[in-house]
Amino acid sequence: TQLLEQSPQFLSIQEGENLTVYCNSSSVFSSLQWYRQEPGEGPVLLVTVVTGGEVKKLKRLTFQFGDARKDSSLHITAAQPGDTGLYLCAGARGGSNYKLTFGKGTLLTVNP
Amino acid sequence: NAGVTQTPKFRILKIGQSMTLQCTQDMNHNYMYWYRQDPGMGLKLIYYSVGAGITDKGEVPNGYNVSRSTTEDFPLRLELAAPSQTSVYFCASTSSRGGEFEPQHFGDGTRLSIL
């Protein structure tokens, strides 16, 4: 059973466009992390969200944690080719914050 | 900073052979993990360790074994390689000392093919 559903699975856009990717679950998570993975490398943490309704901004990236802590979104403004990569969300459940459940990821391609 | 180092980077095995994937970290992290990543399937946890001498099964442990004799090292052993174990394997580590929401730090992966 896939606890975290990410959508879309693939996204190909032109430089300068905006986009949103989603991470949804029927389960409540105590925290949720977003990672970006580039080809040939391991995932690298972008952000951790902890509080329901929390919004965090990282330059052109905006992360939101749903009020019920079951879902999250990542919005990128004016995408650039350097944003290309696999975006993974990962949730930690209460009492086990050191064991993450990963979604399948959204593969983003930003074309120049 | 070295961070998490995995060796080898690539390996081709024949069915039935055995091998050990090495992972070492120099950040004094107490938690370490092994994941496998199949195309379109995200990361699945194989085994993890909360400290030296302590290991536990993750979501997909069958066909693998681990040990944690030191804080730094967490090798993953494949005893009888099967084609289903063809995958990219990632080792990761984190610390509980900085708080409960510390990130996991990943190595660059070992690409393993079983033929």
mmCIF file of N, CA and C in Angstrom, chain B residues 3-100:
data_model
loop_
_atom_site.group_PDB
_atom_site.id
_atom_site.type_symbol
_atom_site.label_atom_id
_atom_site.label_comp_id
_atom_site.label_asym_id
_atom_site.label_seq_id
_atom_site.Cartn_x
_atom_site.Cartn_y
_atom_site.Cartn_z
ATOM 1 N N GLY B 3 30.578 13.161 4.165
ATOM 2 C CA GLY B 3 29.168 12.830 4.349
ATOM 3 C C GLY B 3 28.948 11.337 4.361
ATOM 4 N N VAL B 4 28.072 10.841 3.474
ATOM 5 C CA VAL B 4 27.776 9.413 3.335
ATOM 6 C C VAL B 4 28.462 8.907 2.069
ATOM 7 N N THR B 5 29.295 7.909 2.214
ATOM 8 C CA THR B 5 30.048 7.359 1.095
ATOM 9 C C THR B 5 29.634 5.925 0.838
ATOM 10 N N GLN B 6 29.259 5.631 -0.408
ATOM 11 C CA GLN B 6 28.864 4.286 -0.795
ATOM 12 C C GLN B 6 29.841 3.730 -1.816
ATOM 13 N N THR B 7 30.182 2.463 -1.652
ATOM 14 C CA THR B 7 30.996 1.769 -2.640
ATOM 15 C C THR B 7 30.470 0.361 -2.832
ATOM 16 N N PRO B 8 30.555 -0.231 -4.066
ATOM 17 C CA PRO B 8 30.986 0.455 -5.289
ATOM 18 C C PRO B 8 29.879 1.331 -5.851
ATOM 19 N N LYS B 9 30.156 2.084 -6.884
ATOM 20 C CA LYS B 9 29.137 2.896 -7.557
ATOM 21 C C LYS B 9 28.326 2.063 -8.547
ATOM 22 N N PHE B 10 28.956 1.094 -9.154
ATOM 23 C CA PHE B 10 28.290 0.223 -10.121
ATOM 24 C C PHE B 10 28.767 -1.217 -9.884
ATOM 25 N N ARG B 11 27.870 -2.180 -10.147
ATOM 26 C CA ARG B 11 28.280 -3.578 -10.046
ATOM 27 C C ARG B 11 27.307 -4.426 -10.846
ATOM 28 N N ILE B 12 27.874 -5.396 -11.541
ATOM 29 C CA ILE B 12 27.067 -6.401 -12.234
ATOM 30 C C ILE B 12 27.352 -7.749 -11.587
ATOM 31 N N LEU B 13 26.297 -8.436 -11.200
ATOM 32 C CA LEU B 13 26.427 -9.738 -10.556
ATOM 33 C C LEU B 13 25.707 -10.795 -11.379
ATOM 34 N N LYS B 14 26.168 -12.018 -11.246
ATOM 35 C CA LYS B 14 25.426 -13.134 -11.822
ATOM 36 C C LYS B 14 24.439 -13.665 -10.783
ATOM 37 N N ILE B 15 23.361 -14.270 -11.276
ATOM 38 C CA ILE B 15 22.372 -14.870 -10.383
ATOM 39 C C ILE B 15 23.063 -15.851 -9.439
ATOM 40 N N GLY B 16 22.746 -15.741 -8.146
ATOM 41 C CA GLY B 16 23.308 -16.655 -7.157
ATOM 42 C C GLY B 16 24.585 -16.174 -6.497
ATOM 43 N N GLN B 17 25.228 -15.158 -7.069
ATOM 44 C CA GLN B 17 26.430 -14.631 -6.439
ATOM 45 C C GLN B 17 26.051 -13.810 -5.210
ATOM 46 N N SER B 18 27.041 -13.534 -4.380
ATOM 47 C CA SER B 18 26.812 -12.705 -3.206
ATOM 48 C C SER B 18 27.742 -11.497 -3.261
ATOM 49 N N MET B 19 27.353 -10.460 -2.547
ATOM 50 C CA MET B 19 28.201 -9.274 -2.455
ATOM 51 C C MET B 19 27.753 -8.415 -1.282
ATOM 52 N N THR B 20 28.647 -7.518 -0.896
ATOM 53 C CA THR B 20 28.363 -6.566 0.168
ATOM 54 C C THR B 20 28.472 -5.163 -0.374
ATOM 55 N N LEU B 21 27.431 -4.376 -0.165
ATOM 56 C CA LEU B 21 27.455 -2.961 -0.493
ATOM 57 C C LEU B 21 27.923 -2.219 0.760
ATOM 58 N N GLN B 22 28.941 -1.390 0.565
ATOM 59 C CA GLN B 22 29.512 -0.688 1.707
ATOM 60 C C GLN B 22 28.914 0.706 1.866
ATOM 61 N N CYS B 23 28.761 1.127 3.103
ATOM 62 C CA CYS B 23 28.286 2.474 3.416
ATOM 63 C C CYS B 23 28.995 2.959 4.669
ATOM 64 N N THR B 24 29.558 4.145 4.598
ATOM 65 C CA THR B 24 30.192 4.740 5.766
ATOM 66 C C THR B 24 29.839 6.215 5.834
ATOM 67 N N GLN B 25 29.674 6.710 7.065
ATOM 68 C CA GLN B 25 29.376 8.133 7.241
ATOM 69 C C GLN B 25 30.313 8.704 8.304
ATOM 70 N N ASP B 26 30.671 9.984 8.097
ATOM 71 C CA ASP B 26 31.647 10.619 8.995
ATOM 72 C C ASP B 26 31.017 11.747 9.796
ATOM 73 N N MET B 27 29.692 11.700 9.989
ATOM 74 C CA MET B 27 28.968 12.770 10.676
ATOM 75 C C MET B 27 28.558 12.365 12.093
ATOM 76 N N ASN B 28 29.014 11.186 12.531
ATOM 77 C CA ASN B 28 28.677 10.675 13.864
ATOM 78 C C ASN B 28 27.159 10.536 14.056
ATOM 79 N N HIS B 29 26.470 10.207 12.953
ATOM 80 C CA HIS B 29 25.023 10.010 13.033
ATOM 81 C C HIS B 29 24.706 8.661 13.654
ATOM 82 N N ASN B 30 23.685 8.624 14.516
ATOM 83 C CA ASN B 30 23.325 7.357 15.134
ATOM 84 C C ASN B 30 22.366 6.530 14.272
ATOM 85 N N TYR B 31 21.559 7.169 13.434
ATOM 86 C CA TYR B 31 20.618 6.425 12.600
ATOM 87 C C TYR B 31 21.194 6.220 11.194
ATOM 88 N N MET B 32 21.057 5.009 10.691
ATOM 89 C CA MET B 32 21.459 4.722 9.312
ATOM 90 C C MET B 32 20.414 3.855 8.637
ATOM 91 N N TYR B 33 20.328 3.967 7.298
ATOM 92 C CA TYR B 33 19.257 3.325 6.535
ATOM 93 C C TYR B 33 19.796 2.783 5.217
ATOM 94 N N TRP B 34 19.133 1.733 4.739
ATOM 95 C CA TRP B 34 19.336 1.266 3.370
ATOM 96 C C TRP B 34 17.984 1.297 2.656
ATOM 97 N N TYR B 35 17.983 1.924 1.459
ATOM 98 C CA TYR B 35 16.810 1.972 0.603
ATOM 99 C C TYR B 35 17.175 1.367 -0.747
ATOM 100 N N ARG B 36 16.140 0.909 -1.447
ATOM 101 C CA ARG B 36 16.292 0.603 -2.861
ATOM 102 C C ARG B 36 15.315 1.483 -3.643
ATOM 103 N N GLN B 37 15.739 1.873 -4.844
ATOM 104 C CA GLN B 37 14.932 2.740 -5.690
ATOM 105 C C GLN B 37 14.799 2.096 -7.051
ATOM 106 N N ASP B 38 13.593 1.670 -7.362
ATOM 107 C CA ASP B 38 13.279 1.098 -8.668
ATOM 108 C C ASP B 38 12.593 2.170 -9.502
ATOM 109 N N PRO B 39 12.704 2.115 -10.823
ATOM 110 C CA PRO B 39 12.113 3.151 -11.685
ATOM 111 C C PRO B 39 10.638 3.375 -11.377
ATOM 112 N N GLY B 40 10.279 4.631 -11.125
ATOM 113 C CA GLY B 40 8.882 4.975 -10.877
ATOM 114 C C GLY B 40 8.322 4.504 -9.564
ATOM 115 N N MET B 41 9.194 4.026 -8.659
ATOM 116 C CA MET B 41 8.680 3.421 -7.421
ATOM 117 C C MET B 41 9.143 4.144 -6.166
ATOM 118 N N GLY B 42 9.838 5.252 -6.283
ATOM 119 C CA GLY B 42 10.285 5.952 -5.088
ATOM 120 C C GLY B 42 11.321 5.146 -4.330
ATOM 121 N N LEU B 43 11.448 5.408 -3.059
ATOM 122 C CA LEU B 43 12.435 4.747 -2.199
ATOM 123 C C LEU B 43 11.735 3.802 -1.245
ATOM 124 N N LYS B 44 12.217 2.569 -1.181
ATOM 125 C CA LYS B 44 11.645 1.594 -0.248
ATOM 126 C C LYS B 44 12.716 1.227 0.779
ATOM 127 N N LEU B 45 12.327 1.249 2.048
ATOM 128 C CA LEU B 45 13.260 0.978 3.134
ATOM 129 C C LEU B 45 13.530 -0.518 3.253
ATOM 130 N N ILE B 46 14.811 -0.895 3.244
ATOM 131 C CA ILE B 46 15.195 -2.304 3.349
ATOM 132 C C ILE B 46 15.472 -2.659 4.810
ATOM 133 N N TYR B 47 16.428 -1.969 5.407
ATOM 134 C CA TYR B 47 16.809 -2.140 6.811
ATOM 135 C C TYR B 47 17.211 -0.785 7.356
ATOM 136 N N TYR B 48 17.156 -0.662 8.684
ATOM 137 C CA TYR B 48 17.660 0.531 9.310
ATOM 138 C C TYR B 48 18.298 0.175 10.650
ATOM 139 N N SER B 49 19.030 1.145 11.199
ATOM 140 C CA SER B 49 19.737 0.937 12.456
ATOM 141 C C SER B 49 19.670 2.220 13.284
ATOM 142 N N VAL B 50 19.369 2.072 14.561
ATOM 143 C CA VAL B 50 19.278 3.245 15.428
ATOM 144 C C VAL B 50 20.560 3.457 16.224
ATOM 145 N N GLY B 51 21.518 2.571 16.038
ATOM 146 C CA GLY B 51 22.800 2.718 16.714
ATOM 147 C C GLY B 51 23.617 1.457 16.553
ATOM 148 N N ALA B 52 24.875 1.526 16.918
ATOM 149 C CA ALA B 52 25.757 0.363 16.781
ATOM 150 C C ALA B 52 25.175 -0.827 17.538
ATOM 151 N N GLY B 53 25.155 -1.968 16.855
ATOM 152 C CA GLY B 53 24.646 -3.201 17.454
ATOM 153 C C GLY B 53 23.157 -3.403 17.353
ATOM 154 N N ILE B 54 22.430 -2.423 16.777
ATOM 155 C CA ILE B 54 20.970 -2.503 16.700
ATOM 156 C C ILE B 54 20.522 -2.333 15.255
ATOM 157 N N THR B 55 19.815 -3.329 14.725
ATOM 158 C CA THR B 55 19.273 -3.215 13.373
ATOM 159 C C THR B 55 17.826 -3.700 13.374
ATOM 160 N N ASP B 56 17.060 -3.254 12.370
ATOM 161 C CA ASP B 56 15.664 -3.676 12.278
ATOM 162 C C ASP B 56 15.242 -3.686 10.824
ATOM 163 N N LYS B 57 14.233 -4.517 10.534
ATOM 164 C CA LYS B 57 13.741 -4.655 9.173
ATOM 165 C C LYS B 57 12.894 -3.466 8.777
ATOM 166 N N GLY B 58 12.994 -3.146 7.493
ATOM 167 C CA GLY B 58 12.130 -2.135 6.924
ATOM 168 C C GLY B 58 11.004 -2.777 6.156
ATOM 169 N N GLU B 59 10.629 -2.157 5.044
ATOM 170 C CA GLU B 59 9.486 -2.601 4.256
ATOM 171 C C GLU B 59 9.799 -3.808 3.375
ATOM 172 N N VAL B 60 11.042 -3.896 2.860
ATOM 173 C CA VAL B 60 11.396 -4.952 1.893
ATOM 174 C C VAL B 60 12.705 -5.635 2.277
ATOM 175 N N PRO B 61 12.788 -6.350 3.409
ATOM 176 C CA PRO B 61 14.058 -6.896 3.871
ATOM 177 C C PRO B 61 14.466 -8.246 3.272
ATOM 178 N N ASN B 62 13.543 -8.935 2.623
ATOM 179 C CA ASN B 62 13.834 -10.298 2.166
ATOM 180 C C ASN B 62 14.965 -10.325 1.144
ATOM 181 N N GLY B 63 15.936 -11.216 1.391
ATOM 182 C CA GLY B 63 17.064 -11.363 0.487
ATOM 183 C C GLY B 63 18.269 -10.521 0.869
ATOM 184 N N TYR B 64 18.146 -9.789 1.968
ATOM 185 C CA TYR B 64 19.216 -8.887 2.409
ATOM 186 C C TYR B 64 19.533 -9.127 3.886
ATOM 187 N N ASN B 65 20.768 -8.772 4.252
ATOM 188 C CA ASN B 65 21.162 -8.762 5.658
ATOM 189 C C ASN B 65 22.034 -7.548 5.921
ATOM 190 N N VAL B 66 22.023 -7.089 7.162
ATOM 191 C CA VAL B 66 22.851 -5.943 7.534
ATOM 192 C C VAL B 66 23.534 -6.223 8.865
ATOM 193 N N SER B 67 24.515 -5.392 9.162
ATOM 194 C CA SER B 67 25.173 -5.403 10.465
ATOM 195 C C SER B 67 25.583 -3.976 10.782
ATOM 196 N N ARG B 68 25.751 -3.677 12.040
ATOM 197 C CA ARG B 68 26.172 -2.333 12.451
ATOM 198 C C ARG B 68 27.115 -2.504 13.649
ATOM 199 N N SER B 69 28.362 -2.790 13.340
ATOM 200 C CA SER B 69 29.340 -3.006 14.410
ATOM 201 C C SER B 69 29.965 -1.694 14.890
ATOM 202 N N THR B 70 29.908 -0.659 14.072
ATOM 203 C CA THR B 70 30.428 0.653 14.461
ATOM 204 C C THR B 70 29.392 1.720 14.126
ATOM 205 N N THR B 71 29.562 2.899 14.689
ATOM 206 C CA THR B 71 28.665 4.014 14.352
ATOM 207 C C THR B 71 28.788 4.400 12.889
ATOM 208 N N GLU B 72 30.014 4.291 12.340
ATOM 209 C CA GLU B 72 30.285 4.813 10.994
ATOM 210 C C GLU B 72 29.804 3.922 9.862
ATOM 211 N N ASP B 73 29.821 2.605 10.057
ATOM 212 C CA ASP B 73 29.642 1.673 8.939
ATOM 213 C C ASP B 73 28.334 0.885 9.032
ATOM 214 N N PHE B 74 27.714 0.692 7.864
ATOM 215 C CA PHE B 74 26.438 -0.037 7.824
ATOM 216 C C PHE B 74 26.383 -0.804 6.508
ATOM 217 N N PRO B 75 27.083 -1.926 6.395
ATOM 218 C CA PRO B 75 27.101 -2.686 5.147
ATOM 219 C C PRO B 75 25.808 -3.464 4.913
ATOM 220 N N LEU B 76 25.465 -3.621 3.625
ATOM 221 C CA LEU B 76 24.284 -4.381 3.209
ATOM 222 C C LEU B 76 24.758 -5.600 2.434
ATOM 223 N N ARG B 77 24.310 -6.766 2.827
ATOM 224 C CA ARG B 77 24.751 -8.017 2.237
ATOM 225 C C ARG B 77 23.635 -8.659 1.420
ATOM 226 N N LEU B 78 23.985 -9.046 0.174
ATOM 227 C CA LEU B 78 23.099 -9.860 -0.656
ATOM 228 C C LEU B 78 23.720 -11.246 -0.714
ATOM 229 N N GLU B 79 23.012 -12.253 -0.232
ATOM 230 C CA GLU B 79 23.598 -13.588 -0.163
ATOM 231 C C GLU B 79 23.462 -14.380 -1.460
ATOM 232 N N LEU B 80 22.282 -14.382 -2.053
ATOM 233 C CA LEU B 80 22.016 -15.123 -3.281
ATOM 234 C C LEU B 80 21.314 -14.171 -4.239
ATOM 235 N N ALA B 81 22.100 -13.485 -5.060
ATOM 236 C CA ALA B 81 21.539 -12.439 -5.904
ATOM 237 C C ALA B 81 20.483 -12.996 -6.860
ATOM 238 N N ALA B 82 19.381 -12.233 -6.965
ATOM 239 C CA ALA B 82 18.283 -12.589 -7.872
ATOM 240 C C ALA B 82 17.994 -11.399 -8.776
ATOM 241 N N PRO B 83 17.465 -11.650 -9.985
ATOM 242 C CA PRO B 83 17.173 -10.535 -10.905
ATOM 243 C C PRO B 83 16.275 -9.464 -10.271
ATOM 244 N N SER B 84 15.392 -9.858 -9.361
ATOM 245 C CA SER B 84 14.495 -8.891 -8.712
ATOM 246 C C SER B 84 15.248 -7.885 -7.838
ATOM 247 N N GLN B 85 16.507 -8.168 -7.551
ATOM 248 C CA GLN B 85 17.310 -7.252 -6.738
ATOM 249 C C GLN B 85 18.072 -6.230 -7.586
ATOM 250 N N THR B 86 17.877 -6.272 -8.888
ATOM 251 C CA THR B 86 18.422 -5.222 -9.744
ATOM 252 C C THR B 86 17.768 -3.902 -9.367
ATOM 253 N N SER B 87 18.567 -2.925 -8.986
ATOM 254 C CA SER B 87 18.013 -1.681 -8.471
ATOM 255 C C SER B 87 19.153 -0.697 -8.210
ATOM 256 N N VAL B 88 18.779 0.494 -7.775
ATOM 257 C CA VAL B 88 19.759 1.448 -7.256
ATOM 258 C C VAL B 88 19.584 1.482 -5.736
ATOM 259 N N TYR B 89 20.679 1.283 -5.034
ATOM 260 C CA TYR B 89 20.637 1.199 -3.577
ATOM 261 C C TYR B 89 21.230 2.466 -2.969
ATOM 262 N N PHE B 90 20.485 3.048 -2.029
ATOM 263 C CA PHE B 90 20.937 4.251 -1.349
ATOM 264 C C PHE B 90 21.072 3.989 0.140
ATOM 265 N N CYS B 91 22.170 4.485 0.674
ATOM 266 C CA CYS B 91 22.402 4.497 2.109
ATOM 267 C C CYS B 91 22.159 5.920 2.598
ATOM 268 N N ALA B 92 21.607 6.049 3.788
ATOM 269 C CA ALA B 92 21.343 7.378 4.346
ATOM 270 C C ALA B 92 21.622 7.351 5.836
ATOM 271 N N SER B 93 21.815 8.534 6.390
ATOM 272 C CA SER B 93 22.035 8.633 7.834
ATOM 273 C C SER B 93 21.402 9.908 8.359
ATOM 274 N N THR B 94 21.095 9.897 9.652
ATOM 275 C CA THR B 94 20.593 11.095 10.321
ATOM 276 C C THR B 94 20.909 10.991 11.799
ATOM 277 N N SER B 95 20.692 12.099 12.477
ATOM 278 C CA SER B 95 21.007 12.143 13.894
ATOM 279 C C SER B 95 19.758 12.481 14.699
ATOM 280 N N SER B 96 19.603 11.855 15.824
ATOM 281 C CA SER B 96 18.499 12.189 16.717
ATOM 282 C C SER B 96 18.891 13.310 17.685
ATOM 283 N N ARG B 97 20.168 13.680 17.673
ATOM 284 C CA ARG B 97 20.639 14.627 18.697
ATOM 285 C C ARG B 97 20.231 16.058 18.393
ATOM 286 N N GLY B 98 19.989 16.378 17.122
ATOM 287 C CA GLY B 98 19.618 17.738 16.739
ATOM 288 C C GLY B 98 18.126 17.981 16.789
ATOM 289 N N GLY B 99 17.366 17.020 17.259
ATOM 290 C CA GLY B 99 15.916 17.163 17.249
ATOM 291 C C GLY B 99 15.296 16.126 16.350
ATOM 292 N N GLU B 100 13.993 16.007 16.438
ATOM 293 C CA GLU B 100 13.342 14.888 15.771
ATOM 294 C C GLU B 100 13.065 15.112 14.292
#
